[in-house]
mmCIF file of C-alpha atoms and ligand atoms in Angstrom:
data_model
loop_
_atom_site.group_PDB
_atom_site.id
_atom_site.type_symbol
_atom_site.label_atom_id
_atom_site.label_comp_id
_atom_site.label_asym_id
_atom_site.label_seq_id
_atom_site.Cartn_x
_atom_site.Cartn_y
_atom_site.Cartn_z
ATOM 1 C CA UNK A 276 53.424 -149.277 -138.954
ATOM 2 C CA UNK A 277 49.714 -149.791 -138.734
ATOM 3 C CA UNK A 278 49.315 -148.588 -135.149
ATOM 4 C CA UNK A 279 50.670 -145.120 -136.007
ATOM 5 C CA UNK A 280 48.291 -144.865 -138.903
ATOM 6 C CA UNK A 281 45.464 -145.865 -136.593
ATOM 7 C CA UNK A 282 46.459 -143.267 -134.043
ATOM 8 C CA UNK A 283 46.409 -140.514 -136.678
ATOM 9 C CA UNK A 284 43.054 -141.745 -137.906
ATOM 10 C CA UNK A 285 41.651 -141.391 -134.390
ATOM 11 C CA UNK A 286 42.959 -137.813 -134.125
ATOM 12 C CA UNK A 287 41.450 -136.905 -137.483
ATOM 13 C CA UNK A 288 38.101 -138.223 -136.399
ATOM 14 C CA UNK A 289 38.346 -136.300 -133.131
ATOM 15 C CA UNK A 290 39.163 -133.071 -135.009
ATOM 16 C CA UNK A 291 36.189 -133.600 -137.273
ATOM 17 C CA UNK A 292 33.962 -134.139 -134.290
ATOM 18 C CA UNK A 293 35.085 -131.218 -132.148
ATOM 19 C CA UNK A 294 36.037 -128.565 -134.659
ATOM 20 C CA UNK A 295 33.360 -129.446 -137.177
ATOM 21 C CA UNK A 296 35.842 -129.325 -140.055
ATOM 22 C CA UNK A 297 34.671 -130.351 -143.499
ATOM 23 C CA UNK A 298 35.843 -133.684 -144.853
ATOM 24 C CA UNK A 299 38.109 -131.907 -147.371
ATOM 25 C CA UNK A 300 40.309 -130.337 -144.692
ATOM 26 C CA UNK A 301 40.921 -133.339 -142.487
ATOM 27 C CA UNK A 302 44.339 -132.268 -141.154
ATOM 28 C CA UNK A 303 44.926 -133.620 -137.686
ATOM 29 C CA UNK A 304 46.846 -130.499 -136.656
ATOM 30 C CA UNK A 305 45.890 -126.892 -135.966
ATOM 31 C CA UNK A 306 47.285 -124.370 -138.492
ATOM 32 C CA UNK A 307 50.023 -123.434 -135.994
ATOM 33 C CA UNK A 308 51.000 -127.087 -135.489
ATOM 34 C CA UNK A 309 51.064 -127.689 -139.233
ATOM 35 C CA UNK A 310 53.046 -124.464 -139.772
ATOM 36 C CA UNK A 311 55.539 -125.392 -137.057
ATOM 37 C CA UNK A 312 56.112 -128.796 -138.634
ATOM 38 C CA UNK A 313 56.480 -127.398 -142.153
ATOM 39 C CA UNK A 314 58.767 -124.499 -141.217
ATOM 40 C CA UNK A 315 61.092 -126.737 -139.211
ATOM 41 C CA UNK A 316 61.265 -129.437 -141.888
ATOM 42 C CA UNK A 317 60.607 -129.326 -145.630
ATOM 43 C CA UNK A 318 59.858 -125.602 -146.076
ATOM 44 C CA UNK A 319 62.950 -124.333 -144.220
ATOM 45 C CA UNK A 320 62.583 -120.600 -144.941
ATOM 46 C CA UNK A 321 65.210 -120.294 -142.191
ATOM 47 C CA UNK A 322 67.899 -121.819 -144.416
ATOM 48 C CA UNK A 323 67.907 -118.395 -146.100
ATOM 49 C CA UNK A 324 66.228 -116.097 -143.548
ATOM 50 C CA UNK A 325 68.116 -117.070 -140.351
ATOM 51 C CA UNK A 326 71.758 -115.959 -139.935
ATOM 52 C CA UNK A 327 74.356 -118.739 -139.606
ATOM 53 C CA UNK A 328 77.495 -119.128 -137.553
ATOM 54 C CA UNK A 329 80.937 -120.113 -138.884
ATOM 55 C CA UNK A 330 79.947 -123.809 -138.623
ATOM 56 C CA UNK A 331 77.120 -123.227 -141.116
ATOM 57 C CA UNK A 332 74.444 -123.846 -138.469
ATOM 58 C CA UNK A 333 71.578 -121.433 -137.820
ATOM 59 C CA UNK A 334 72.328 -119.082 -134.898
ATOM 60 C CA UNK A 335 70.203 -119.828 -131.839
ATOM 61 C CA UNK A 336 67.851 -117.033 -130.764
ATOM 62 C CA UNK A 337 67.976 -115.301 -134.180
ATOM 63 C CA UNK A 338 65.346 -117.307 -136.008
ATOM 64 C CA UNK A 339 64.100 -115.637 -139.210
ATOM 65 C CA UNK A 340 65.592 -112.255 -138.249
ATOM 66 C CA UNK A 341 67.350 -111.837 -141.617
ATOM 67 C CA UNK A 342 69.840 -114.181 -143.271
ATOM 68 C CA UNK A 343 73.360 -113.948 -144.584
ATOM 69 C CA UNK A 344 73.843 -112.274 -148.007
ATOM 70 C CA UNK A 345 73.444 -114.537 -151.050
ATOM 71 C CA UNK A 346 75.632 -113.545 -153.988
ATOM 72 C CA UNK A 347 75.535 -114.409 -157.678
ATOM 73 C CA UNK A 348 76.996 -112.664 -160.713
ATOM 74 C CA UNK A 349 73.669 -110.792 -161.096
ATOM 75 C CA UNK A 350 72.602 -110.081 -157.512
ATOM 76 C CA UNK A 351 73.652 -109.375 -153.946
ATOM 77 C CA UNK A 352 70.511 -110.571 -152.164
ATOM 78 C CA UNK A 353 69.676 -109.860 -148.526
ATOM 79 C CA UNK A 354 67.107 -112.270 -147.048
ATOM 80 C CA UNK A 355 64.703 -110.046 -145.099
ATOM 81 C CA UNK A 356 63.826 -110.010 -141.405
ATOM 82 C CA UNK A 357 60.510 -111.916 -141.409
ATOM 83 C CA UNK A 358 59.907 -111.928 -137.643
ATOM 84 C CA UNK A 359 56.818 -110.063 -136.313
ATOM 85 C CA UNK A 360 58.930 -107.003 -135.383
ATOM 86 C CA UNK A 361 56.777 -104.026 -136.413
ATOM 87 C CA UNK A 362 59.550 -101.757 -137.679
ATOM 88 C CA UNK A 363 62.194 -104.039 -139.166
ATOM 89 C CA UNK A 364 60.160 -107.221 -139.770
ATOM 90 C CA UNK A 365 56.714 -108.006 -141.147
ATOM 91 C CA UNK A 366 54.704 -107.338 -137.962
ATOM 92 C CA UNK A 367 52.499 -104.719 -139.644
ATOM 93 C CA UNK A 368 51.536 -106.920 -142.618
ATOM 94 C CA UNK A 369 48.105 -108.581 -142.792
ATOM 95 C CA UNK A 370 47.783 -112.336 -143.347
ATOM 96 C CA UNK A 371 46.793 -111.761 -146.979
ATOM 97 C CA UNK A 372 49.814 -109.512 -147.511
ATOM 98 C CA UNK A 373 52.157 -112.193 -146.172
ATOM 99 C CA UNK A 374 50.471 -114.821 -148.351
ATOM 100 C CA UNK A 375 50.930 -112.555 -151.409
ATOM 101 C CA UNK A 376 54.606 -112.088 -150.532
ATOM 102 C CA UNK A 377 55.182 -115.858 -150.381
ATOM 103 C CA UNK A 378 53.111 -117.028 -153.354
ATOM 104 C CA UNK A 379 53.295 -113.982 -155.641
ATOM 105 C CA UNK A 380 56.477 -112.235 -154.546
ATOM 106 C CA UNK A 381 54.600 -108.992 -153.965
ATOM 107 C CA UNK A 382 55.152 -106.671 -150.979
ATOM 108 C CA UNK A 383 52.316 -104.531 -149.543
ATOM 109 C CA UNK A 384 53.859 -101.460 -151.254
ATOM 110 C CA UNK A 385 53.604 -103.207 -154.635
ATOM 111 C CA UNK A 386 57.339 -103.850 -155.096
ATOM 112 C CA UNK A 387 58.540 -107.284 -156.256
ATOM 113 C CA UNK A 388 60.638 -109.653 -154.132
ATOM 114 C CA UNK A 389 63.669 -110.770 -156.140
ATOM 115 C CA UNK A 390 65.566 -114.037 -156.469
ATOM 116 C CA UNK A 391 66.741 -116.363 -155.104
ATOM 117 C CA UNK A 392 63.520 -116.579 -153.085
ATOM 118 C CA UNK A 393 61.798 -119.461 -154.937
ATOM 119 C CA UNK A 394 58.493 -117.650 -155.630
ATOM 120 C CA UNK A 395 57.778 -119.523 -158.905
ATOM 121 C CA UNK A 396 57.686 -122.736 -156.818
ATOM 122 C CA UNK A 397 55.810 -121.288 -153.859
ATOM 123 C CA UNK A 398 52.938 -120.368 -156.230
ATOM 124 C CA UNK A 399 51.875 -124.029 -155.873
ATOM 125 C CA UNK A 400 51.616 -123.853 -152.055
ATOM 126 C CA UNK A 401 48.111 -124.799 -150.937
ATOM 127 C CA UNK A 402 45.876 -122.275 -149.159
ATOM 128 C CA UNK A 403 45.907 -124.502 -146.071
ATOM 129 C CA UNK A 404 49.701 -124.688 -145.958
ATOM 130 C CA UNK A 405 50.454 -121.049 -146.749
ATOM 131 C CA UNK A 406 48.075 -119.965 -143.959
ATOM 132 C CA UNK A 407 49.697 -122.500 -141.606
ATOM 133 C CA UNK A 408 53.061 -120.875 -142.410
ATOM 134 C CA UNK A 409 51.611 -117.428 -141.668
ATOM 135 C CA UNK A 410 50.353 -118.741 -138.288
ATOM 136 C CA UNK A 411 53.892 -119.913 -137.515
ATOM 137 C CA UNK A 412 55.486 -116.625 -138.656
ATOM 138 C CA UNK A 413 53.186 -114.766 -136.245
ATOM 139 C CA UNK A 414 54.297 -117.036 -133.381
ATOM 140 C CA UNK A 415 58.065 -116.474 -133.568
ATOM 141 C CA UNK A 416 59.917 -113.988 -131.385
ATOM 142 C CA UNK A 417 59.957 -110.439 -132.851
ATOM 143 C CA UNK A 418 63.579 -109.346 -133.352
ATOM 144 C CA UNK A 419 64.552 -105.775 -134.224
ATOM 145 C CA UNK A 420 67.188 -106.159 -136.949
ATOM 146 C CA UNK A 421 67.244 -103.816 -139.940
ATOM 147 C CA UNK A 422 68.431 -105.503 -143.144
ATOM 148 C CA UNK A 423 70.070 -103.606 -146.015
ATOM 149 C CA UNK A 424 68.386 -103.639 -149.432
ATOM 150 C CA UNK A 425 69.311 -106.266 -152.013
ATOM 151 C CA UNK A 426 70.888 -105.137 -155.268
ATOM 152 C CA UNK A 427 70.034 -106.652 -158.679
ATOM 153 C CA UNK A 428 71.861 -106.162 -161.991
ATOM 154 C CA UNK A 429 68.907 -107.764 -163.780
ATOM 155 C CA UNK A 430 65.431 -106.261 -164.079
ATOM 156 C CA UNK A 431 62.894 -107.958 -161.786
ATOM 157 C CA UNK A 432 59.698 -109.125 -163.521
ATOM 158 C CA UNK A 433 56.579 -106.954 -163.029
ATOM 159 C CA UNK A 434 54.934 -110.105 -161.584
ATOM 160 C CA UNK A 435 55.667 -113.846 -161.359
ATOM 161 C CA UNK A 436 52.372 -114.668 -163.082
ATOM 162 C CA UNK A 437 48.673 -114.005 -162.704
ATOM 163 C CA UNK A 438 47.364 -113.548 -159.126
ATOM 164 C CA UNK A 439 47.240 -116.798 -157.130
ATOM 165 C CA UNK A 440 43.704 -117.131 -155.817
ATOM 166 C CA UNK A 441 42.900 -120.659 -154.666
ATOM 167 C CA UNK A 442 45.312 -123.613 -154.436
ATOM 168 C CA UNK A 443 43.751 -126.892 -153.277
ATOM 169 C CA UNK A 444 45.472 -129.394 -150.989
ATOM 170 C CA UNK A 445 47.267 -132.304 -152.680
ATOM 171 C CA UNK A 446 45.755 -135.580 -151.443
ATOM 172 C CA UNK A 447 48.244 -137.465 -149.282
ATOM 173 C CA UNK A 448 46.843 -140.759 -150.484
ATOM 174 C CA UNK A 449 48.591 -140.135 -153.837
ATOM 175 C CA UNK A 450 52.172 -140.618 -152.661
ATOM 176 C CA UNK A 451 53.984 -139.587 -155.853
ATOM 177 C CA UNK A 452 51.817 -136.466 -156.255
ATOM 178 C CA UNK A 453 52.338 -135.519 -152.602
ATOM 179 C CA UNK A 454 56.085 -136.155 -152.994
ATOM 180 C CA UNK A 455 56.102 -133.830 -155.998
ATOM 181 C CA UNK A 456 54.285 -131.197 -153.935
ATOM 182 C CA UNK A 457 56.900 -131.552 -151.161
ATOM 183 C CA UNK A 458 59.752 -131.221 -153.678
ATOM 184 C CA UNK A 459 58.283 -128.253 -155.552
ATOM 185 C CA UNK A 460 55.520 -126.254 -153.808
ATOM 186 C CA UNK A 461 56.729 -126.630 -150.225
ATOM 187 C CA UNK A 462 60.399 -127.477 -150.427
ATOM 188 C CA UNK A 463 61.715 -126.068 -153.711
ATOM 189 C CA UNK A 464 64.128 -129.038 -154.018
ATOM 190 C CA UNK A 465 63.472 -128.882 -157.738
ATOM 191 C CA UNK A 466 64.460 -125.222 -157.893
ATOM 192 C CA UNK A 467 68.076 -126.183 -157.168
ATOM 193 C CA UNK A 468 67.906 -129.594 -158.851
ATOM 194 C CA UNK A 469 66.331 -128.620 -162.218
ATOM 195 C CA UNK A 470 68.617 -127.109 -164.884
ATOM 196 C CA UNK A 471 68.017 -123.381 -165.237
ATOM 197 C CA UNK A 472 67.746 -121.912 -168.725
ATOM 198 C CA UNK A 473 67.858 -118.104 -168.806
ATOM 199 C CA UNK A 474 67.201 -118.054 -165.073
ATOM 200 C CA UNK A 475 64.109 -120.289 -165.197
ATOM 201 C CA UNK A 476 63.883 -123.976 -164.287
ATOM 202 C CA UNK A 477 63.526 -126.134 -167.440
ATOM 203 C CA UNK A 478 60.773 -128.421 -166.143
ATOM 204 C CA UNK A 479 61.137 -130.781 -169.128
ATOM 205 C CA UNK A 480 64.344 -131.864 -167.355
ATOM 206 C CA UNK A 481 62.987 -131.759 -163.820
ATOM 207 C CA UNK A 482 65.478 -133.103 -161.282
ATOM 208 C CA UNK A 483 68.385 -133.405 -163.734
ATOM 209 C CA UNK A 484 70.641 -131.071 -161.696
ATOM 210 C CA UNK A 485 73.754 -129.421 -163.098
ATOM 211 C CA UNK A 486 73.227 -125.947 -161.618
ATOM 212 C CA UNK A 487 76.354 -124.254 -160.305
ATOM 213 C CA UNK A 488 76.423 -123.076 -156.670
ATOM 214 C CA UNK A 489 79.104 -121.317 -154.688
ATOM 215 C CA UNK A 490 80.231 -123.873 -152.097
ATOM 216 C CA UNK A 491 80.509 -122.804 -148.453
ATOM 217 C CA UNK A 492 83.844 -124.721 -148.524
ATOM 218 C CA UNK A 493 85.097 -122.472 -151.348
ATOM 219 C CA UNK A 494 84.940 -123.109 -155.091
ATOM 220 C CA UNK A 495 81.755 -124.274 -156.760
ATOM 221 C CA UNK A 496 79.542 -127.340 -156.622
ATOM 222 C CA UNK A 497 76.943 -128.695 -159.067
ATOM 223 C CA UNK A 498 73.483 -129.752 -157.901
ATOM 224 C CA UNK A 499 73.113 -133.511 -158.335
ATOM 225 C CA UNK A 500 71.109 -135.271 -161.064
ATOM 226 C CA UNK A 501 68.388 -136.965 -158.992
ATOM 227 C CA UNK A 502 66.689 -138.710 -161.941
ATOM 228 C CA UNK A 503 67.063 -142.434 -162.669
ATOM 229 C CA UNK A 504 69.291 -141.356 -165.601
ATOM 230 C CA UNK A 505 72.205 -140.830 -163.202
ATOM 231 C CA UNK A 506 73.812 -144.215 -162.470
ATOM 232 C CA UNK A 507 76.000 -142.797 -159.659
ATOM 233 C CA UNK A 508 73.287 -141.376 -157.432
ATOM 234 C CA UNK A 509 69.749 -141.951 -156.183
ATOM 235 C CA UNK A 510 69.033 -144.656 -158.790
ATOM 236 C CA UNK A 511 71.784 -146.872 -157.364
ATOM 237 C CA UNK A 512 70.903 -146.269 -153.695
ATOM 238 C CA UNK A 513 68.497 -147.868 -151.247
ATOM 239 C CA UNK A 514 65.578 -145.775 -150.000
ATOM 240 C CA UNK A 515 67.418 -145.360 -146.681
ATOM 241 C CA UNK A 516 70.542 -144.047 -148.446
ATOM 242 C CA UNK A 517 68.425 -141.469 -150.288
ATOM 243 C CA UNK A 518 66.818 -140.406 -146.997
ATOM 244 C CA UNK A 519 70.260 -140.125 -145.372
ATOM 245 C CA UNK A 520 71.396 -137.833 -148.190
ATOM 246 C CA UNK A 521 68.380 -135.572 -147.557
ATOM 247 C CA UNK A 522 68.353 -135.585 -143.744
ATOM 248 C CA UNK A 523 71.998 -136.172 -142.787
ATOM 249 C CA UNK A 524 73.806 -134.771 -145.804
ATOM 250 C CA UNK A 525 75.719 -137.943 -146.581
ATOM 251 C CA UNK A 526 76.236 -139.873 -149.805
ATOM 252 C CA UNK A 527 77.282 -143.508 -149.401
ATOM 253 C CA UNK A 528 80.845 -142.470 -150.394
ATOM 254 C CA UNK A 529 81.240 -138.946 -148.897
ATOM 255 C CA UNK A 530 79.534 -136.113 -147.039
ATOM 256 C CA UNK A 531 77.550 -133.675 -149.196
ATOM 257 C CA UNK A 532 78.483 -129.995 -149.338
ATOM 258 C CA UNK A 533 76.358 -128.045 -146.791
ATOM 259 C CA UNK A 534 74.001 -126.185 -149.124
ATOM 260 C CA UNK A 535 70.773 -128.052 -148.550
ATOM 261 C CA UNK A 536 68.723 -127.498 -145.399
ATOM 262 C CA UNK A 537 69.731 -130.795 -143.729
ATOM 263 C CA UNK A 538 69.171 -129.392 -140.235
ATOM 264 C CA UNK A 539 65.530 -128.728 -141.163
ATOM 265 C CA UNK A 540 64.932 -131.735 -143.447
ATOM 266 C CA UNK A 541 66.001 -134.068 -140.617
ATOM 267 C CA UNK A 542 62.709 -133.182 -138.880
ATOM 268 C CA UNK A 543 60.599 -134.525 -141.762
ATOM 269 C CA UNK A 544 58.197 -137.330 -140.947
ATOM 270 C CA UNK A 545 59.046 -140.751 -142.328
ATOM 271 C CA UNK A 546 55.829 -140.625 -144.366
ATOM 272 C CA UNK A 547 56.882 -137.373 -146.038
ATOM 273 C CA UNK A 548 60.385 -138.759 -146.692
ATOM 274 C CA UNK A 549 58.921 -141.896 -148.250
ATOM 275 C CA UNK A 550 56.771 -139.763 -150.545
ATOM 276 C CA UNK A 551 59.786 -137.645 -151.552
ATOM 277 C CA UNK A 552 61.751 -140.785 -152.433
ATOM 278 C CA UNK A 553 58.777 -142.205 -154.377
ATOM 279 C CA UNK A 554 58.614 -138.945 -156.345
ATOM 280 C CA UNK A 555 62.370 -138.959 -157.112
ATOM 281 C CA UNK A 556 62.117 -142.552 -158.357
ATOM 282 C CA UNK A 557 59.219 -141.518 -160.637
ATOM 283 C CA UNK A 558 61.219 -138.797 -162.422
ATOM 284 C CA UNK A 559 61.820 -139.074 -166.146
ATOM 285 C CA UNK A 560 65.404 -140.361 -166.594
ATOM 286 C CA UNK A 561 67.728 -137.641 -167.873
ATOM 287 C CA UNK A 562 71.392 -138.484 -168.577
ATOM 288 C CA UNK A 563 74.022 -136.547 -166.657
ATOM 289 C CA UNK A 564 76.071 -134.329 -168.978
HETATM 290 C C1 HEC B 51 66.648 -119.326 -151.330
HETATM 291 C C2 HEC B 51 66.524 -118.319 -150.276
HETATM 292 C C3 HEC B 51 65.147 -117.968 -149.756
HETATM 293 C C4 HEC B 51 64.159 -118.832 -149.314
HETATM 294 C C5 HEC B 51 64.186 -120.354 -149.293
HETATM 295 C C6 HEC B 51 63.084 -118.000 -148.848
HETATM 296 N N1 HEC B 51 63.388 -116.679 -149.013
HETATM 297 FE FE1 HEC B 51 62.187 -115.094 -148.496
HETATM 298 N N2 HEC B 51 63.556 -113.810 -149.315
HETATM 299 C C7 HEC B 51 64.813 -114.165 -149.767
HETATM 300 C C8 HEC B 51 65.503 -112.974 -150.205
HETATM 301 C C9 HEC B 51 66.907 -112.912 -150.794
HETATM 302 C C10 HEC B 51 64.615 -111.892 -149.984
HETATM 303 C C11 HEC B 51 64.854 -110.409 -150.329
HETATM 304 C C12 HEC B 51 64.611 -110.226 -151.795
HETATM 305 C C13 HEC B 51 64.653 -108.777 -152.237
HETATM 306 O O1 HEC B 51 65.332 -107.979 -151.569
HETATM 307 O O2 HEC B 51 63.989 -108.444 -153.219
HETATM 308 C C14 HEC B 51 63.408 -112.460 -149.421
HETATM 309 C C15 HEC B 51 62.290 -111.710 -149.074
HETATM 310 C C16 HEC B 51 61.191 -112.204 -148.380
HETATM 311 C C17 HEC B 51 60.073 -111.411 -147.922
HETATM 312 C C18 HEC B 51 59.899 -109.902 -148.110
HETATM 313 C C19 HEC B 51 60.154 -109.213 -146.793
HETATM 314 C C20 HEC B 51 60.358 -107.718 -146.876
HETATM 315 O O3 HEC B 51 60.310 -107.080 -145.814
HETATM 316 O O4 HEC B 51 60.597 -107.191 -147.965
HETATM 317 C C21 HEC B 51 59.222 -112.262 -147.266
HETATM 318 C C22 HEC B 51 57.913 -111.908 -146.578
HETATM 319 C C23 HEC B 51 59.812 -113.583 -147.324
HETATM 320 N N3 HEC B 51 60.998 -113.517 -148.015
HETATM 321 C C24 HEC B 51 59.263 -114.700 -146.750
HETATM 322 C C25 HEC B 51 59.759 -116.000 -146.954
HETATM 323 C C26 HEC B 51 59.098 -117.184 -146.467
HETATM 324 C C27 HEC B 51 57.863 -117.205 -145.586
HETATM 325 C C28 HEC B 51 59.835 -118.255 -146.924
HETATM 326 C C29 HEC B 51 59.528 -119.723 -146.783
HETATM 327 C C30 HEC B 51 58.185 -120.113 -147.192
HETATM 328 C C31 HEC B 51 60.952 -117.716 -147.676
HETATM 329 N N4 HEC B 51 60.873 -116.353 -147.669
HETATM 330 C C32 HEC B 51 61.919 -118.489 -148.299
HETATM 331 C C33 HEC B 51 65.332 -115.444 -149.841
HETATM 332 C C34 HEC B 51 64.641 -116.618 -149.558
HETATM 333 C C1 HEC B 52 70.028 -124.720 -152.304
HETATM 334 C C2 HEC B 52 69.932 -125.704 -153.367
HETATM 335 C C3 HEC B 52 69.404 -127.079 -153.019
HETATM 336 C C4 HEC B 52 68.185 -127.406 -152.470
HETATM 337 C C5 HEC B 52 67.065 -126.462 -152.045
HETATM 338 C C6 HEC B 52 68.139 -128.846 -152.422
HETATM 339 N N1 HEC B 52 69.294 -129.365 -152.900
HETATM 340 FE FE1 HEC B 52 69.761 -131.357 -152.968
HETATM 341 N N2 HEC B 52 71.672 -130.893 -153.521
HETATM 342 C C7 HEC B 52 72.129 -129.632 -153.839
HETATM 343 C C8 HEC B 52 73.527 -129.724 -154.233
HETATM 344 C C9 HEC B 52 74.399 -128.567 -154.677
HETATM 345 C C10 HEC B 52 73.886 -131.092 -154.142
HETATM 346 C C11 HEC B 52 75.265 -131.710 -154.420
HETATM 347 C C12 HEC B 52 76.116 -131.596 -153.168
HETATM 348 C C13 HEC B 52 77.400 -132.365 -153.285
HETATM 349 O O1 HEC B 52 77.671 -132.988 -154.335
HETATM 350 O O2 HEC B 52 78.161 -132.405 -152.291
HETATM 351 C C14 HEC B 52 72.688 -131.805 -153.695
HETATM 352 C C15 HEC B 52 72.624 -133.176 -153.473
HETATM 353 C C16 HEC B 52 71.453 -133.894 -153.244
HETATM 354 C C17 HEC B 52 71.352 -135.337 -153.138
HETATM 355 C C18 HEC B 52 72.514 -136.310 -153.321
HETATM 356 C C19 HEC B 52 72.418 -136.904 -154.707
HETATM 357 C C20 HEC B 52 73.715 -137.362 -155.309
HETATM 358 O O3 HEC B 52 73.667 -138.021 -156.370
HETATM 359 O O4 HEC B 52 74.810 -137.068 -154.775
HETATM 360 C C21 HEC B 52 70.033 -135.637 -152.932
HETATM 361 C C22 HEC B 52 69.410 -137.026 -152.796
HETATM 362 C C23 HEC B 52 69.320 -134.384 -152.869
HETATM 363 N N3 HEC B 52 70.202 -133.344 -153.067
HETATM 364 C C24 HEC B 52 67.936 -134.263 -152.721
HETATM 365 C C25 HEC B 52 67.297 -133.065 -152.425
HETATM 366 C C26 HEC B 52 65.929 -132.964 -151.974
HETATM 367 C C27 HEC B 52 64.955 -134.124 -151.877
HETATM 368 C C28 HEC B 52 65.703 -131.662 -151.700
HETATM 369 C C29 HEC B 52 64.459 -131.031 -151.100
HETATM 370 C C30 HEC B 52 63.997 -131.615 -149.862
HETATM 371 C C31 HEC B 52 66.908 -130.927 -152.045
HETATM 372 N N4 HEC B 52 67.856 -131.809 -152.465
HETATM 373 C C32 HEC B 52 67.045 -129.551 -151.941
HETATM 374 C C33 HEC B 52 71.393 -128.452 -153.796
HETATM 375 C C34 HEC B 52 70.107 -128.330 -153.262
#
């Protein structure tokens, strides 16, 4: 759609002219616009941090005020209230403290944020995008809602790695690389879809699935093998069918279990969806067990 591309190009040029941005940061949007887009699409912090009703949909008016408990054999995790409420949310934290919480899993008091928050993936979030997310977090309605502490039967690591200082933007002209960034740094698709060994994603088998999740319908469900090594999934589908799985939660033969953030992913731009699909098609084929 060349005219849409042209329109964006005009906006970029206008932003360069009026805001005097450097050529390296040629986003058309303000940080708040970028953050609003990301948070309501690929990033979807709300899939964990917003409480849901019996239909599995996020409760209106409660955005980011603390999510439903997430249980595993080794933890009972309580997604925190991350609204700007000063007493029960993160209203007193500085921008840098919020950035450190997202990318390094560190709270201002030095304690470590535990799983299943996908910190190891968020470490790859660019400076531009993590600050855009902070701008959005500051813009949501403060909600007073105290959340109980999580409990862990496993020791939390002292840190998730060395401090994250500078993460550059991934060029959107490289569609597979940007798709990888969407699926890892921003969206943590590959957290659920990469086999975990001793609690850590085995990136030599990125996208091969096979992780066990408690299904909201009862019982358990395995994350799908998204690599071309699975003949019954993405590899056999058209690009549109892959996009429908991500944004509508449907396989060609049946609806998918409601674990993924379909209600957020449906707001992704077609360009971002195309890049995600291009990335999935580029994965090393791994056979389904
Ligand atoms: C898969 C679920 C999940 C996702 C996705 C997720 N979180 Fe969390 N988050 C949690 C859980 C669970 C905790 C509490 C962990 C604990 O108690 O140690 C938490 C804790 C936090 C905290 C610490 C707050 C406090 O007061 O201690 C912040 C800040 C936070 N998350 C921000 C975010 C942001 C921003 C995003 C999106 C970029 C995000 N989270 C995505 C599950 C998630
Ligand atoms: C919370 C974990 C989780 C996250 C995050 C997640 N997925 Fe999934 N995904 C699953 C599970 C579990 C299934 C299988 C559901 C079923 O079989 O009904 C699945 C199914 C799929 C399917 C259908 C494939 C098939 O062969 O049936 C696609 C495509 C997909 N996911 C892509 C993605 C993409 C792209 C993202 C990121 C934008 C993502 N997923 C994020 C857990 C997740």
